[in-house]
Short mmCIF file of C-alpha atoms and ligand atoms in Angstrom, two decimals:
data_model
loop_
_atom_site.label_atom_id
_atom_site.label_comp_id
_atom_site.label_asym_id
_atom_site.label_seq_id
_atom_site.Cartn_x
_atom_site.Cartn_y
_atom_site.Cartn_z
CA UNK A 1 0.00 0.00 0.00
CA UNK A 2 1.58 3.32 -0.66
CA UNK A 3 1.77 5.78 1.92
CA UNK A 4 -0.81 9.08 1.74
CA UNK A 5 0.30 11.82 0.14
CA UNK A 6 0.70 14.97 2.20
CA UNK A 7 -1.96 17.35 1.52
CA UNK A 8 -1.83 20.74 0.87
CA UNK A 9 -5.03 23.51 1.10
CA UNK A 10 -3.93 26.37 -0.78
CA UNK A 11 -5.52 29.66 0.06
CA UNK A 12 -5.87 32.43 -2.70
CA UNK A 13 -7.20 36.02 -3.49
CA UNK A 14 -5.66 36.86 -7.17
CA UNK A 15 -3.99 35.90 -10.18
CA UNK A 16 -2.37 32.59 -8.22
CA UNK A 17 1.15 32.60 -10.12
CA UNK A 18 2.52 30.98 -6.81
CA UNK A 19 -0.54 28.23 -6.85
CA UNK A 20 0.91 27.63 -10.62
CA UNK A 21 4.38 27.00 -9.31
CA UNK A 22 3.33 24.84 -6.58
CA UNK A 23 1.07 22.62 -8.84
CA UNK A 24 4.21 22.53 -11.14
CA UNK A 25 6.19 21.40 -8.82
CA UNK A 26 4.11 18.72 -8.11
CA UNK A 27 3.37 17.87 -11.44
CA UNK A 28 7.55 17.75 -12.26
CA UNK A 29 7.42 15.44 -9.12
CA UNK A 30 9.78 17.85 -7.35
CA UNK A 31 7.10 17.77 -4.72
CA UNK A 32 5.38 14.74 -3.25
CA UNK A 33 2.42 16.53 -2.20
CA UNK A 34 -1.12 16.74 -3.88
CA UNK A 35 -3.65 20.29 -3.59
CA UNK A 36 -6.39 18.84 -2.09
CA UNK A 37 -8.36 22.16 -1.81
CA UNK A 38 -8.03 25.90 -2.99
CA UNK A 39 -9.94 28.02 -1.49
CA UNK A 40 -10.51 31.51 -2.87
CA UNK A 41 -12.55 34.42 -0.72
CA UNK A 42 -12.59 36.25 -4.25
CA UNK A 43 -15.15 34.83 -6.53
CA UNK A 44 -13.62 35.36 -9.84
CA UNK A 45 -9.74 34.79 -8.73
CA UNK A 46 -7.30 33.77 -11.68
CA UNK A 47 -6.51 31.15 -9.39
CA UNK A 48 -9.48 29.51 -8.96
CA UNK A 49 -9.47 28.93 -12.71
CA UNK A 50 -6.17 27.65 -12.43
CA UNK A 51 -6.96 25.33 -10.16
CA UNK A 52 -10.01 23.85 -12.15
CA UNK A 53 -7.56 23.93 -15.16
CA UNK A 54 -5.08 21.56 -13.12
CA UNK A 55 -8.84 18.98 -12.05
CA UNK A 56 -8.25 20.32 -8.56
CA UNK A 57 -11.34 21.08 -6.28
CA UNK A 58 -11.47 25.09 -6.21
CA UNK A 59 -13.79 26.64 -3.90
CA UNK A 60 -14.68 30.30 -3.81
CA UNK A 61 -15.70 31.16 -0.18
CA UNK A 62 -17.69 34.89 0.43
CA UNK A 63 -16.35 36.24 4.32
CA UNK A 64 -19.49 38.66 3.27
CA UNK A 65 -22.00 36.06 3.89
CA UNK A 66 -21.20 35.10 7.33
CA UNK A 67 -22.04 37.02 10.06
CA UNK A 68 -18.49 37.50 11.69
CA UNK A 69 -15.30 36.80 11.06
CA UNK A 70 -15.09 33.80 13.55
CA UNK A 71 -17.92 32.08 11.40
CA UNK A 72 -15.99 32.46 8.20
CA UNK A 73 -13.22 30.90 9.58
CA UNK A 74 -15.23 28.22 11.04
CA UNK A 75 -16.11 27.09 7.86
CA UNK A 76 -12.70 27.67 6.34
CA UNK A 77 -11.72 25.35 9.01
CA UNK A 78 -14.27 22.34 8.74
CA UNK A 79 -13.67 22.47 4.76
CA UNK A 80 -9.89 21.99 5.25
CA UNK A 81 -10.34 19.51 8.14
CA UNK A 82 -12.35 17.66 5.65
CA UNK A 83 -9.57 16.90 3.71
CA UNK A 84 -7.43 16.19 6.21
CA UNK A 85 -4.62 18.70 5.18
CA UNK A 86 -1.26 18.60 6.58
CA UNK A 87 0.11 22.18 5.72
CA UNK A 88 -2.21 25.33 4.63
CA UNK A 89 -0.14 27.89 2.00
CA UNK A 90 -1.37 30.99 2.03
CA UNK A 91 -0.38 32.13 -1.40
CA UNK A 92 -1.16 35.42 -2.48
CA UNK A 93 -4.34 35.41 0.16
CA UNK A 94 -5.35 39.05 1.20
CA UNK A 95 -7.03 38.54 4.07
CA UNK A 96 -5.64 38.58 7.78
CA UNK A 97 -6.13 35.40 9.71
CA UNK A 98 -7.14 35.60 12.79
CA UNK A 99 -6.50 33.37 16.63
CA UNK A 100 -9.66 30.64 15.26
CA UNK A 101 -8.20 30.04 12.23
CA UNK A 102 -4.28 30.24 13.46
CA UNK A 103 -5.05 27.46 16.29
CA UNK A 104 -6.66 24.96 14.55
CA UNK A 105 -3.55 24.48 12.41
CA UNK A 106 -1.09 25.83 14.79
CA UNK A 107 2.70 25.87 13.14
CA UNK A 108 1.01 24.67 10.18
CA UNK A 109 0.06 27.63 7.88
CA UNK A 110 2.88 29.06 5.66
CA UNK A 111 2.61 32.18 3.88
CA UNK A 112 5.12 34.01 0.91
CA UNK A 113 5.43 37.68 1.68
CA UNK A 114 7.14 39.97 -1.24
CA UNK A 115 9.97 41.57 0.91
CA UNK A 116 13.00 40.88 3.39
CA UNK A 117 10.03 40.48 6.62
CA UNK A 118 11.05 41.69 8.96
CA UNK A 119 11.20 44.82 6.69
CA UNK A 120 8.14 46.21 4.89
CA UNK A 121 5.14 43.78 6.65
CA UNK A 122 1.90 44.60 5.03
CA UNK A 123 0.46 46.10 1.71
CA UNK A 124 1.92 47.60 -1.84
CA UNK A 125 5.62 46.65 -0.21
CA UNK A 126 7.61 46.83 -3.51
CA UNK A 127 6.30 49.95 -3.97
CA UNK A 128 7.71 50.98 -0.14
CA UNK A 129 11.03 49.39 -0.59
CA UNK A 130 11.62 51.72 -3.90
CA UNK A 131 10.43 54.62 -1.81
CA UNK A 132 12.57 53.99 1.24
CA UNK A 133 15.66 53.90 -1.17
CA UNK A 134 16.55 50.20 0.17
CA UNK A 135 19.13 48.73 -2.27
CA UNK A 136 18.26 45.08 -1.68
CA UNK A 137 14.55 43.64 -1.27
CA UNK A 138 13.19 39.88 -1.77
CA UNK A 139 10.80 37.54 -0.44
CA UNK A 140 10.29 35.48 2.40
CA UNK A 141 7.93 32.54 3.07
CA UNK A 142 7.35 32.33 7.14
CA UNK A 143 5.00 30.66 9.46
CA UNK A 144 1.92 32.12 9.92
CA UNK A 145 1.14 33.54 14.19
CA UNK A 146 -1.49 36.55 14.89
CA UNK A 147 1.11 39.15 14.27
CA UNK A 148 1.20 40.00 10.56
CA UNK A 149 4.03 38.62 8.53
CA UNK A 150 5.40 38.28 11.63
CA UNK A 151 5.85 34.96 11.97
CA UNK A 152 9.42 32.56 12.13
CA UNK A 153 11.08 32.67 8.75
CA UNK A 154 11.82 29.73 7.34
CA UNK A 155 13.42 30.97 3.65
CA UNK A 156 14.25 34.10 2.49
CA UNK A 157 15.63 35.52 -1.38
CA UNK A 158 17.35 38.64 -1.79
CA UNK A 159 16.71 40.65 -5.01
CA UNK A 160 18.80 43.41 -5.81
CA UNK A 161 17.08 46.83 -6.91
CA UNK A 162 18.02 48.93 -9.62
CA UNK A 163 18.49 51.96 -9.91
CA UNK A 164 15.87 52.09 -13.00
CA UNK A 165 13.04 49.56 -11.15
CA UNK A 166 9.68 50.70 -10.87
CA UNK A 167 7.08 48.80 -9.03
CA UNK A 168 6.02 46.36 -11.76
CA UNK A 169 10.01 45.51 -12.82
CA UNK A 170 10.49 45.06 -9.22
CA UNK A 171 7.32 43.10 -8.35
CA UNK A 172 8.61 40.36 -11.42
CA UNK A 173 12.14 39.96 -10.32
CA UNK A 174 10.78 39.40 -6.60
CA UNK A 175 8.04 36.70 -7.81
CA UNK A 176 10.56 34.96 -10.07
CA UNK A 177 12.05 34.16 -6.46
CA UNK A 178 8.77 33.59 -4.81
CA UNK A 179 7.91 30.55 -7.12
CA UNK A 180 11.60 28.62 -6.35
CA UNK A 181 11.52 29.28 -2.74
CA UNK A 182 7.55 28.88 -2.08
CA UNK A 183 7.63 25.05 -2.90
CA UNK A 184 11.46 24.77 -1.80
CA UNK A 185 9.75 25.47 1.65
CA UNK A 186 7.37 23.04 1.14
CA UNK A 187 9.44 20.55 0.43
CA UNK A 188 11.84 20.92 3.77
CA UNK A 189 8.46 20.81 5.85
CA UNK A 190 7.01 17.53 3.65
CA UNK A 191 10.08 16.12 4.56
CA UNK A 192 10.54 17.06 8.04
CA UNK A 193 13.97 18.87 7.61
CA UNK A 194 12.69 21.82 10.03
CA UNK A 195 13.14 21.96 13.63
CA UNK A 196 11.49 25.49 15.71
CA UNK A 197 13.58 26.65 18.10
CA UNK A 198 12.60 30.19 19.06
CA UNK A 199 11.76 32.53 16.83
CA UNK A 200 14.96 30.72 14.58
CA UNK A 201 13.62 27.89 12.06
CA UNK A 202 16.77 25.70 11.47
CA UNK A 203 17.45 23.58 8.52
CA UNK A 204 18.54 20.06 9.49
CA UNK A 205 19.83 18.44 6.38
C1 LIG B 301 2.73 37.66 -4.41
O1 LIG B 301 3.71 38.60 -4.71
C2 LIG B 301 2.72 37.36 -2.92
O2 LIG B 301 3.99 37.36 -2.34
C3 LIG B 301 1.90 38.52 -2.41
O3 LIG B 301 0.88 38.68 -3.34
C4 LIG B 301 1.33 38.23 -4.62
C5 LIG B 301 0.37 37.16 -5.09
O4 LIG B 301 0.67 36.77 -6.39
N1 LIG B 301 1.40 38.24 -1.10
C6 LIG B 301 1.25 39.18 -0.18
O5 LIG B 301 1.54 40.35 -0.35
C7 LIG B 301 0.70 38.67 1.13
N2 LIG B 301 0.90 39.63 2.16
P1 LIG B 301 0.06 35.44 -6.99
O6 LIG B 301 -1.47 35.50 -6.77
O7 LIG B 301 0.39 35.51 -8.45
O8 LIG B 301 0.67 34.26 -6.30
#
């Protein structure tokens, strides 16, 4: 009998380039994983369509037809549980997370993050990195806690910037990054090659 695959749930509010480069890497078997859910709180998300595009099960869920936030993330929650997920990726996913939603898979949500965290948490960040004259930006995927993007790192890139970059030519050299070290990360966790230790995530080999 072979072994279940470990199961991702993917969560998504846009385009979903870093879905596509997870499902690639599964697809290239870099990854022994399988998507067993996306789950989009934007109806008509790119990567919902990539998802269907790929046979996966895509599910658009509306936070504007629950009552509270606690009730949306209930049912995120009992969806996932469903499918008895081992990691959830946030990827691209615009919406803060709150305690609920962090406990029920606690040191189990990942998320990739479009700067050097702890620098420039938050929103429109390539465009604050160009502002603030930094010479060096990047990406980071991190564990996911209450505080945002402020969980422990467990990869970063570093991405020079030039001194002709704009948002957009910055934004494209950063995600070129994001899709290698997004399901890089997933790999070390699939194959238990992290250990916690603090706010340090070390890398056993
Ligand atoms: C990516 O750059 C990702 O790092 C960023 O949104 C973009 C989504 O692109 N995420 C955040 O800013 C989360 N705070 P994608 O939909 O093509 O993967």
């Amino acid at each position: 009998m072979t072994p279940d695959k470990f199961k991702l749930a993917v969560l998504v509010s846009g385009r979903g380039s870093n879905l596509q480069a997870i499902i690639d890497s599964i697809e290239k078997n870099e990854l022994q994983a399988e998507i067993a859910l996306v789950i989009s709180n934007v109806k008509n998300a790119y990567a919902l369509e990539r998802a269907h595009k790929h046979g996966l099960d895509g599910l658009f869920l509306d936070p504007k037809s629950y009552s509270d936030r606690n009730g949306y993330e209930q049912s995120l929650v009992e969806h996932i549980q469903s499918k008895s997920v081992n990691l959830v990726c946030l990827a691209g996913y615009m919406r803060v997370l709150g305690k609920y939603f962090i406990e029920a898979f606690s040191d189990r949500i990942i998320n990739i993050h479009p700067s050097l965290l702890p620098a420039f948490p938050g929103l429109h960040v390539q465009k604050r990195a160009l502002e603030h004259g930094v010479r060096f930006s990047g990406c980071t995927v991190h564990y996911v806690n209450e505080e945002v993007d402020g969980g422990a790192i467990i990869s970063q890139a570093v991405v020079p910037i030039f001194d002709n970059d704009d948002e957009a030519s910055l934004s494209e050299r950063i995600l070129e990054q994001e899709h290698i070290i997004y399901p890089e990360a997933i790999r070390l966790i699939l194959e238990d090659r992290l250990t916690l230790s603090g706010r340090r995530v070390l890398h056993n080999k």
